[in-house]
Amino acid sequence: MTSELLTEDRGRDMARRARRNQLTRAAHWFAGIEADPYGLVLRAGTGEPTAAEEAVRALGPLHHSTLLDTWVTADRAVAQEVVDNPAFDGPGPVADVPGGDPLPFRSAVLTLDRASAAPLAALTAFGGGLLWADDAASVEKRTATWARTVLAALGDRFDLAEDFARRLTGPVLAEQLGLPEAAHERFSRLLPDCRHALDGLLCPQTHATALAAEAAETAMVGLLTEALYESTADTVRAAKIMALSAAEATAVLIANAVRLLLDEPGGWQRLAEDPDRAGEVVEHTLRTAPPVRLESRVVRTPVTLAGTELPVGARVTLLVAAVNRDPRAPRDAPPFGLSPDLHFGLSAHLVKAVARAALRTLAETHPGLRADGDPVTRLRSPVLRAPARQPVAAGGARP
């Protein structure tokens, strides 16, 4: 086949993907217009989705969004069964089920299944073959050093999400993955274009964003292949999963925790007086403002869930924030989120450790931190509800 024909085929394929992407976004909007609560969640404007999530709960333990052909739950027991049952697997489509993927630009890195994720867990554990740190304490110590460096370069007013949380995750992750210092800057430059990957698992991103994300993921694989100390198929795959699942989720977790504390009278002051409460704050944030609000799974073998028979290919979405609010859940139930069965099974421990250290260092450095304007939520971000902007003022700083 000539290069002209190859180029023409690629162009037609890209046009088909772009059209399917637009149609999926239109379907979300149409479902929202028709008052489908799941459609309202996925439309992902800047408004708070709690009312739509609670509307799903009111429809029973397992609601079928007929317009979007997705089963949705806010029930803790049902969500737990989905995570625990191997009949439910990664968010990608089933090969033998017609219709293809309604999200044609979905991240190739984050659509792994359980069988692919399980053998990588030993590599990404503390003390495993991939991470530099032997334990969470070592991660927190190094994160604190990086956090002080980032904060020292900021003025009295800065954007908590962009200038601190996101700027921090790049060098921390690069170091933990054992990349040589010469590769840190390039790694950190690639992460911003990857930040939409988790949202893109359920919500079509703009065409420009989707293309930039694909290019960044490809470049990230190349960088990791060249720069990892032991570059094998497994270490490269594990490292890229960690990078894409951990970076933005960590930044959102930090930003959400600070927002909750600043919204609560005396909340930030209490952390500043006792920075070792950072771990407690992280757990509270995972429960009340989780950095990942939606988890999606696809049925791989026929299964019955909440009394409903689901065929192969059926899609199920867990409303994580609503699951955490389930009044029927046990009082001592841990926060439901950063699910242990897929990509977060490889990175959740790192996300939490970095967030703890970031909050502790921020409280030690800026005990007088305060909001300096209204936060703005990024559009097309139903999974993360990621901050596009979160201005703060440092106030008084400790020497």
CSV table of C-alpha atoms in Angstrom, one decimal:
chain,number,residue,atom,x,y,z
A,1,MET,CA,0.0,0.0,0.0
A,2,THR,CA,1.4,3.4,-0.9
A,3,SER,CA,2.1,6.1,1.7
A,4,GLU,CA,-0.7,8.2,0.2
A,5,LEU,CA,-3.2,5.4,0.8
A,6,LEU,CA,-1.9,4.8,4.3
A,7,THR,CA,-2.3,8.5,5.0
A,8,GLU,CA,-5.8,8.5,3.6
A,9,ASP,CA,-6.8,5.4,5.7
A,10,ARG,CA,-5.4,7.1,8.8
A,11,GLY,CA,-7.4,10.2,8.0
A,12,ARG,CA,-10.6,8.3,7.6
A,13,ASP,CA,-10.0,6.4,10.8
A,14,MET,CA,-9.4,9.7,12.7
A,15,ALA,CA,-12.5,11.2,11.3
A,16,ARG,CA,-14.6,8.2,12.4
A,17,ARG,CA,-13.1,8.3,15.9
A,18,ALA,CA,-13.7,12.1,16.1
A,19,ARG,CA,-17.3,11.6,15.0
A,20,ARG,CA,-18.0,8.8,17.5
A,21,ASN,CA,-16.4,11.0,20.2
A,22,GLN,CA,-18.8,13.9,19.4
A,23,LEU,CA,-21.8,11.6,19.3
A,24,THR,CA,-21.0,10.2,22.7
A,25,ARG,CA,-20.7,13.6,24.2
A,26,ALA,CA,-24.0,14.6,22.5
A,27,ALA,CA,-25.6,11.5,24.1
A,28,HIS,CA,-24.5,12.6,27.5
A,29,TRP,CA,-26.1,16.0,27.0
A,30,PHE,CA,-29.3,14.6,25.6
A,31,ALA,CA,-29.6,12.2,28.6
A,32,GLY,CA,-29.1,15.2,30.9
A,33,ILE,CA,-31.8,17.2,29.1
A,34,GLU,CA,-34.1,14.2,29.6
A,35,ALA,CA,-33.4,14.4,33.3
A,36,ASP,CA,-31.4,11.1,33.4
A,37,PRO,CA,-29.4,11.5,36.6
A,38,TYR,CA,-26.4,9.7,35.3
A,39,GLY,CA,-26.4,11.9,32.2
A,40,LEU,CA,-26.4,14.9,34.5
A,41,VAL,CA,-23.3,13.5,36.3
A,42,LEU,CA,-21.5,12.9,33.0
A,43,ARG,CA,-22.3,16.3,31.5
A,44,ALA,CA,-19.7,17.5,34.0
A,45,GLY,CA,-20.1,21.3,34.2
A,46,THR,CA,-18.9,23.2,37.1
A,47,GLY,CA,-21.9,22.5,39.3
A,48,GLU,CA,-22.0,20.1,42.2
A,49,PRO,CA,-23.2,16.6,41.2
A,50,THR,CA,-24.5,15.6,44.6
A,51,ALA,CA,-28.2,16.0,43.7
A,52,ALA,CA,-27.9,13.9,40.6
A,53,GLU,CA,-26.0,11.2,42.5
A,54,GLU,CA,-28.7,11.1,45.2
A,55,ALA,CA,-31.3,10.9,42.5
A,56,VAL,CA,-29.6,7.7,41.3
A,57,ARG,CA,-29.8,6.3,44.9
A,58,ALA,CA,-33.5,7.1,45.1
A,59,LEU,CA,-34.0,4.9,42.0
A,60,GLY,CA,-32.8,1.8,43.8
A,61,PRO,CA,-29.6,-0.2,44.4
A,62,LEU,CA,-28.9,-0.6,40.7
A,63,HIS,CA,-30.3,1.8,38.2
A,64,HIS,CA,-30.3,1.3,34.5
A,65,SER,CA,-29.7,4.5,32.5
A,66,THR,CA,-31.5,3.4,29.4
A,67,LEU,CA,-30.4,6.4,27.3
A,68,LEU,CA,-26.7,5.7,28.0
A,69,ASP,CA,-27.1,1.9,28.4
A,70,THR,CA,-25.2,1.8,31.7
A,71,TRP,CA,-26.0,0.4,35.1
A,72,VAL,CA,-25.3,2.8,37.9
A,73,THR,CA,-25.2,2.4,41.6
A,74,ALA,CA,-24.8,4.5,44.7
A,75,ASP,CA,-25.2,1.5,47.0
A,76,ARG,CA,-22.1,0.5,49.1
A,77,ALA,CA,-22.9,-3.3,49.1
A,78,VAL,CA,-23.5,-3.4,45.3
A,79,ALA,CA,-20.3,-1.3,44.6
A,80,GLN,CA,-18.3,-3.6,46.8
A,81,GLU,CA,-19.6,-6.7,45.0
A,82,VAL,CA,-18.6,-5.1,41.6
A,83,VAL,CA,-15.0,-4.5,42.9
A,84,ASP,CA,-14.7,-8.0,44.4
A,85,ASN,CA,-16.3,-10.1,41.7
A,86,PRO,CA,-14.0,-11.1,38.8
A,87,ALA,CA,-17.0,-11.1,36.4
A,88,PHE,CA,-16.5,-7.3,36.4
A,89,ASP,CA,-13.3,-6.2,34.7
A,90,GLY,CA,-11.6,-3.1,33.3
A,91,PRO,CA,-13.4,-0.3,31.5
A,92,GLY,CA,-12.5,-1.2,28.0
A,93,PRO,CA,-15.0,-2.8,25.6
A,94,VAL,CA,-15.4,-6.6,25.2
A,95,ALA,CA,-13.9,-7.7,21.9
A,96,ASP,CA,-16.7,-10.0,20.8
A,97,VAL,CA,-19.5,-7.6,21.6
A,98,PRO,CA,-20.6,-5.5,18.7
A,99,GLY,CA,-20.7,-1.7,18.8
A,100,GLY,CA,-17.1,-0.9,19.6
A,101,ASP,CA,-15.9,1.5,22.2
A,102,PRO,CA,-18.1,4.6,22.6
A,103,LEU,CA,-15.0,6.4,23.8
A,104,PRO,CA,-12.5,5.9,20.9
A,105,PHE,CA,-9.8,8.1,22.5
A,106,ARG,CA,-9.9,6.2,25.8
A,107,SER,CA,-6.4,5.9,27.4
A,108,ALA,CA,-4.7,2.7,26.3
A,109,VAL,CA,-2.7,2.8,29.6
A,110,LEU,CA,-5.7,2.8,31.9
A,111,THR,CA,-7.9,0.2,30.2
A,112,LEU,CA,-5.9,-2.7,31.6
A,113,ASP,CA,-7.8,-5.7,33.0
A,114,ARG,CA,-7.3,-7.6,36.3
A,115,ALA,CA,-5.2,-10.3,34.8
A,116,SER,CA,-2.8,-7.7,33.5
A,117,ALA,CA,-2.7,-5.7,36.7
A,118,ALA,CA,-2.3,-8.5,39.2
A,119,PRO,CA,1.3,-9.5,38.3
A,120,LEU,CA,2.5,-5.9,38.3
A,121,ALA,CA,1.4,-5.3,41.9
A,122,ALA,CA,4.6,-6.8,43.3
A,123,LEU,CA,6.7,-4.3,41.2
A,124,THR,CA,4.8,-1.3,42.4
A,125,ALA,CA,4.7,-2.2,46.1
A,126,PHE,CA,7.0,-0.4,48.5
A,127,GLY,CA,10.2,-2.3,48.5
A,128,GLY,CA,9.3,-3.8,45.1
A,129,GLY,CA,11.3,-3.8,42.0
A,130,LEU,CA,10.1,-0.5,40.6
A,131,LEU,CA,9.7,2.1,43.4
A,132,TRP,CA,12.7,3.8,44.9
A,133,ALA,CA,11.3,3.9,48.4
A,134,ASP,CA,11.1,0.9,50.7
A,135,ASP,CA,8.1,2.2,52.7
A,136,ALA,CA,5.6,5.1,53.0
A,137,ALA,CA,7.8,7.0,55.5
A,138,SER,CA,10.6,7.2,52.9
A,139,VAL,CA,8.2,8.6,50.3
A,140,GLU,CA,6.8,11.1,52.7
A,141,LYS,CA,10.3,12.3,53.7
A,142,ARG,CA,11.3,12.8,50.0
A,143,THR,CA,8.0,14.4,49.1
A,144,ALA,CA,8.4,16.9,52.0
A,145,THR,CA,11.8,17.9,50.6
A,146,TRP,CA,10.3,18.5,47.1
A,147,ALA,CA,7.3,20.3,48.6
A,148,ARG,CA,9.5,22.8,50.4
A,149,THR,CA,11.4,23.4,47.2
A,150,VAL,CA,8.2,24.1,45.2
A,151,LEU,CA,6.8,26.3,47.9
A,152,ALA,CA,10.0,28.3,48.2
A,153,ALA,CA,9.7,29.4,44.6
A,154,LEU,CA,6.1,30.7,45.0
A,155,GLY,CA,5.0,34.1,46.2
A,156,ASP,CA,2.4,34.9,48.8
A,157,ARG,CA,-0.4,34.2,46.4
A,158,PHE,CA,-0.5,31.1,44.1
A,159,ASP,CA,-2.7,28.6,42.6
A,160,LEU,CA,-2.8,25.6,44.9
A,161,ALA,CA,-3.7,23.1,42.2
A,162,GLU,CA,-1.5,24.2,39.4
A,163,ASP,CA,1.4,25.9,41.1
A,164,PHE,CA,1.8,23.5,44.0
A,165,ALA,CA,0.0,20.2,43.8
A,166,ARG,CA,0.6,19.5,40.1
A,167,ARG,CA,4.1,20.9,40.1
A,168,LEU,CA,4.9,18.6,43.0
A,169,THR,CA,3.8,15.3,41.6
A,170,GLY,CA,6.2,15.4,38.6
A,171,PRO,CA,9.5,15.3,40.4
A,172,VAL,CA,8.2,13.1,43.2
A,173,LEU,CA,6.9,10.4,40.8
A,174,ALA,CA,10.0,10.7,38.6
A,175,GLU,CA,12.2,10.1,41.6
A,176,GLN,CA,10.1,7.2,42.9
A,177,LEU,CA,10.2,5.5,39.5
A,178,GLY,CA,14.0,5.7,39.7
A,179,LEU,CA,14.3,7.9,36.6
A,180,PRO,CA,17.7,9.7,36.2
A,181,GLU,CA,17.7,13.3,37.1
A,182,ALA,CA,18.2,14.2,33.4
A,183,ALA,CA,14.8,12.7,32.6
A,184,HIS,CA,12.8,14.5,35.4
A,185,GLU,CA,12.1,17.6,33.4
A,186,ARG,CA,10.8,15.8,30.3
A,187,PHE,CA,8.7,13.5,32.5
A,188,SER,CA,7.2,16.5,34.3
A,189,ARG,CA,6.5,18.2,30.9
A,190,LEU,CA,4.5,15.1,29.6
A,191,LEU,CA,2.3,14.8,32.7
A,192,PRO,CA,0.0,17.8,32.0
A,193,ASP,CA,-1.2,16.4,28.7
A,194,CYS,CA,-1.9,13.1,30.5
A,195,ARG,CA,-4.0,14.7,33.2
A,196,HIS,CA,-7.3,14.1,31.4
A,197,ALA,CA,-6.8,10.3,31.1
A,198,LEU,CA,-9.0,9.3,34.1
A,199,ASP,CA,-11.8,11.6,33.1
A,200,GLY,CA,-11.5,10.3,29.5
A,201,LEU,CA,-12.4,6.8,30.7
A,202,LEU,CA,-16.0,8.0,30.9
A,203,CYS,CA,-16.3,11.4,29.4
A,204,PRO,CA,-15.2,12.4,25.8
A,205,GLN,CA,-12.6,15.1,25.9
A,206,THR,CA,-12.2,17.7,23.3
A,207,HIS,CA,-10.5,16.6,20.1
A,208,ALA,CA,-7.4,18.7,20.7
A,209,THR,CA,-7.1,17.4,24.3
A,210,ALA,CA,-7.6,13.8,23.1
A,211,LEU,CA,-4.9,14.0,20.5
A,212,ALA,CA,-2.5,15.7,22.9
A,213,ALA,CA,-3.1,12.9,25.4
A,214,GLU,CA,-2.5,10.2,22.9
A,215,ALA,CA,0.8,11.8,21.9
A,216,ALA,CA,1.8,12.3,25.5
A,217,GLU,CA,1.1,8.7,26.4
A,218,THR,CA,3.2,7.5,23.4
A,219,ALA,CA,6.0,9.8,24.4
A,220,MET,CA,5.8,8.7,28.0
A,221,VAL,CA,6.2,5.0,27.0
A,222,GLY,CA,9.3,6.0,25.0
A,223,LEU,CA,10.8,8.0,27.9
A,224,LEU,CA,10.2,5.2,30.4
A,225,THR,CA,11.6,2.6,28.0
A,226,GLU,CA,14.8,4.6,27.7
A,227,ALA,CA,15.1,5.9,31.2
A,228,LEU,CA,14.0,3.2,33.6
A,229,TYR,CA,16.9,1.5,35.5
A,230,GLU,CA,15.6,-1.9,34.5
A,231,SER,CA,13.5,-1.5,31.4
A,232,THR,CA,11.4,-4.6,30.7
A,233,ALA,CA,7.9,-4.9,29.3
A,234,ASP,CA,6.5,-5.3,32.9
A,235,THR,CA,8.4,-2.4,34.4
A,236,VAL,CA,7.5,0.0,31.6
A,237,ARG,CA,3.9,-1.0,31.8
A,238,ALA,CA,3.8,-0.7,35.6
A,239,ALA,CA,5.5,2.7,35.5
A,240,LYS,CA,3.2,4.2,32.9
A,241,ILE,CA,0.2,3.0,34.8
A,242,MET,CA,1.5,4.5,38.0
A,243,ALA,CA,2.3,7.8,36.2
A,244,LEU,CA,-1.1,8.2,34.6
A,245,SER,CA,-3.2,7.0,37.6
A,246,ALA,CA,-1.2,8.7,40.4
A,247,ALA,CA,-0.2,12.1,39.2
A,248,GLU,CA,-3.6,13.8,38.7
A,249,ALA,CA,-5.4,11.8,41.4
A,250,THR,CA,-2.7,13.0,43.9
A,251,ALA,CA,-3.0,16.6,42.8
A,252,VAL,CA,-6.8,16.5,43.1
A,253,LEU,CA,-6.6,14.8,46.5
A,254,ILE,CA,-4.3,17.5,47.9
A,255,ALA,CA,-6.5,20.3,46.4
A,256,ASN,CA,-9.7,18.7,47.8
A,257,ALA,CA,-8.2,18.3,51.2
A,258,VAL,CA,-7.1,21.9,51.4
A,259,ARG,CA,-10.5,23.1,50.1
A,260,LEU,CA,-12.4,21.2,52.8
A,261,LEU,CA,-10.1,22.5,55.5
A,262,LEU,CA,-10.4,26.1,54.4
A,263,ASP,CA,-14.2,25.8,54.1
A,264,GLU,CA,-14.4,24.5,57.7
A,265,PRO,CA,-14.1,27.2,60.3
A,266,GLY,CA,-10.8,26.7,62.0
A,267,GLY,CA,-10.0,23.6,59.9
A,268,TRP,CA,-6.7,24.8,58.5
A,269,GLN,CA,-5.6,26.2,61.8
A,270,ARG,CA,-6.1,22.8,63.5
A,271,LEU,CA,-3.9,21.1,60.9
A,272,ALA,CA,-1.3,23.9,61.2
A,273,GLU,CA,-1.2,23.3,65.0
A,274,ASP,CA,-0.8,19.6,64.5
A,275,PRO,CA,0.6,18.8,61.0
A,276,ASP,CA,0.7,15.1,61.9
A,277,ARG,CA,-3.1,15.0,61.5
A,278,ALA,CA,-2.4,15.0,57.7
A,279,GLY,CA,-3.1,11.3,57.5
A,280,GLU,CA,-6.5,11.7,59.2
A,281,VAL,CA,-7.2,14.6,56.8
A,282,VAL,CA,-6.4,12.4,53.8
A,283,GLU,CA,-8.8,9.7,54.9
A,284,HIS,CA,-11.5,12.2,55.6
A,285,THR,CA,-11.1,13.6,52.1
A,286,LEU,CA,-11.2,10.2,50.5
A,287,ARG,CA,-14.5,9.7,52.2
A,288,THR,CA,-16.2,13.1,51.7
A,289,ALA,CA,-14.5,14.6,48.6
A,290,PRO,CA,-12.8,11.6,46.9
A,291,PRO,CA,-10.4,12.5,44.0
A,292,VAL,CA,-12.0,9.8,41.9
A,293,ARG,CA,-15.8,10.0,41.9
A,294,LEU,CA,-16.7,7.4,39.2
A,295,GLU,CA,-15.4,3.9,38.6
A,296,SER,CA,-16.4,2.0,35.5
A,297,ARG,CA,-16.4,-1.8,35.0
A,298,VAL,CA,-17.5,-4.0,32.1
A,299,VAL,CA,-19.1,-7.5,32.6
A,300,ARG,CA,-16.9,-10.2,31.1
A,301,THR,CA,-19.0,-13.2,32.1
A,302,PRO,CA,-22.7,-13.3,32.7
A,303,VAL,CA,-23.5,-12.3,36.3
A,304,THR,CA,-26.4,-11.4,38.6
A,305,LEU,CA,-26.0,-8.1,40.4
A,306,ALA,CA,-28.6,-6.8,42.9
A,307,GLY,CA,-31.1,-9.3,41.5
A,308,THR,CA,-30.5,-8.2,37.9
A,309,GLU,CA,-29.0,-10.5,35.3
A,310,LEU,CA,-26.3,-8.6,33.4
A,311,PRO,CA,-24.9,-9.9,30.1
A,312,VAL,CA,-21.4,-9.9,28.8
A,313,GLY,CA,-20.5,-6.3,27.7
A,314,ALA,CA,-22.9,-4.6,30.1
A,315,ARG,CA,-21.3,-1.4,31.6
A,316,VAL,CA,-21.6,-0.6,35.3
A,317,THR,CA,-20.6,2.7,36.9
A,318,LEU,CA,-20.0,3.2,40.7
A,319,LEU,CA,-20.8,6.6,42.1
A,320,VAL,CA,-17.9,6.6,44.5
A,321,ALA,CA,-18.8,9.8,46.4
A,322,ALA,CA,-22.4,8.7,46.8
A,323,VAL,CA,-21.3,5.2,47.8
A,324,ASN,CA,-19.4,6.8,50.7
A,325,ARG,CA,-22.6,8.6,51.7
A,326,ASP,CA,-24.7,5.4,51.7
A,327,PRO,CA,-26.7,5.6,55.0
A,328,ARG,CA,-27.0,1.8,55.1
A,329,ALA,CA,-23.2,1.3,55.0
A,330,PRO,CA,-21.5,0.2,58.2
A,331,ARG,CA,-20.3,3.2,60.3
A,332,ASP,CA,-16.8,1.8,60.4
A,333,ALA,CA,-16.6,1.1,56.7
A,334,PRO,CA,-13.4,2.5,55.2
A,335,PRO,CA,-13.6,5.1,52.4
A,336,PHE,CA,-14.6,3.5,49.2
A,337,GLY,CA,-12.4,4.8,46.4
A,338,LEU,CA,-9.0,4.3,44.8
A,339,SER,CA,-10.3,0.8,44.0
A,340,PRO,CA,-7.7,-2.0,44.6
A,341,ASP,CA,-8.5,-4.1,41.6
A,342,LEU,CA,-7.1,-2.2,38.6
A,343,HIS,CA,-4.8,0.8,38.1
A,344,PHE,CA,-5.2,2.1,41.6
A,345,GLY,CA,-4.2,-1.3,42.9
A,346,LEU,CA,-0.8,-0.3,41.7
A,347,SER,CA,-0.7,3.3,42.8
A,348,ALA,CA,-3.1,4.1,45.7
A,349,HIS,CA,-0.5,3.6,48.4
A,350,LEU,CA,1.8,6.2,46.6
A,351,VAL,CA,-1.1,8.6,46.1
A,352,LYS,CA,-1.9,8.7,49.8
A,353,ALA,CA,1.7,8.9,51.0
A,354,VAL,CA,2.4,11.9,48.7
A,355,ALA,CA,-0.8,13.6,49.7
A,356,ARG,CA,0.0,13.2,53.4
A,357,ALA,CA,3.4,14.7,53.1
A,358,ALA,CA,2.3,17.5,50.9
A,359,LEU,CA,-0.4,18.6,53.4
A,360,ARG,CA,1.9,18.3,56.3
A,361,THR,CA,4.6,20.4,54.7
A,362,LEU,CA,2.1,23.0,53.4
A,363,ALA,CA,0.6,23.3,57.0
A,364,GLU,CA,4.1,23.7,58.5
A,365,THR,CA,5.2,26.2,55.9
A,366,HIS,CA,2.0,28.3,55.6
A,367,PRO,CA,0.0,28.0,58.8
A,368,GLY,CA,-2.0,31.1,57.8
A,369,LEU,CA,-3.1,29.7,54.4
A,370,ARG,CA,-6.5,31.1,53.2
A,371,ALA,CA,-8.6,31.0,50.1
A,372,ASP,CA,-7.9,34.0,47.8
A,373,GLY,CA,-10.8,33.6,45.4
A,374,ASP,CA,-13.4,31.0,44.3
A,375,PRO,CA,-12.1,27.6,43.0
A,376,VAL,CA,-13.0,26.7,39.5
A,377,THR,CA,-13.7,23.1,38.4
A,378,ARG,CA,-12.4,21.8,35.1
A,379,LEU,CA,-14.9,21.1,32.4
A,380,ARG,CA,-15.5,17.6,31.2
A,381,SER,CA,-14.2,16.2,34.5
A,382,PRO,CA,-16.9,14.0,36.0
A,383,VAL,CA,-14.5,11.4,37.2
A,384,LEU,CA,-12.1,13.7,39.1
A,385,ARG,CA,-14.0,17.0,39.3
A,386,ALA,CA,-10.5,18.3,39.0
A,387,PRO,CA,-9.7,21.9,39.9
A,388,ALA,CA,-8.8,24.2,37.0
A,389,ARG,CA,-8.1,27.0,39.4
A,390,GLN,CA,-7.8,27.2,43.2
A,391,PRO,CA,-6.2,30.5,44.3
A,392,VAL,CA,-4.8,30.8,47.8
A,393,ALA,CA,-2.9,33.3,49.8
A,394,ALA,CA,-0.1,32.1,52.0
A,395,GLY,CA,-0.6,34.4,55.0
A,396,GLY,CA,2.1,34.3,57.6
A,397,ALA,CA,4.9,31.7,57.1
A,398,ARG,CA,7.0,30.0,59.7
A,399,PRO,CA,10.7,30.5,59.3
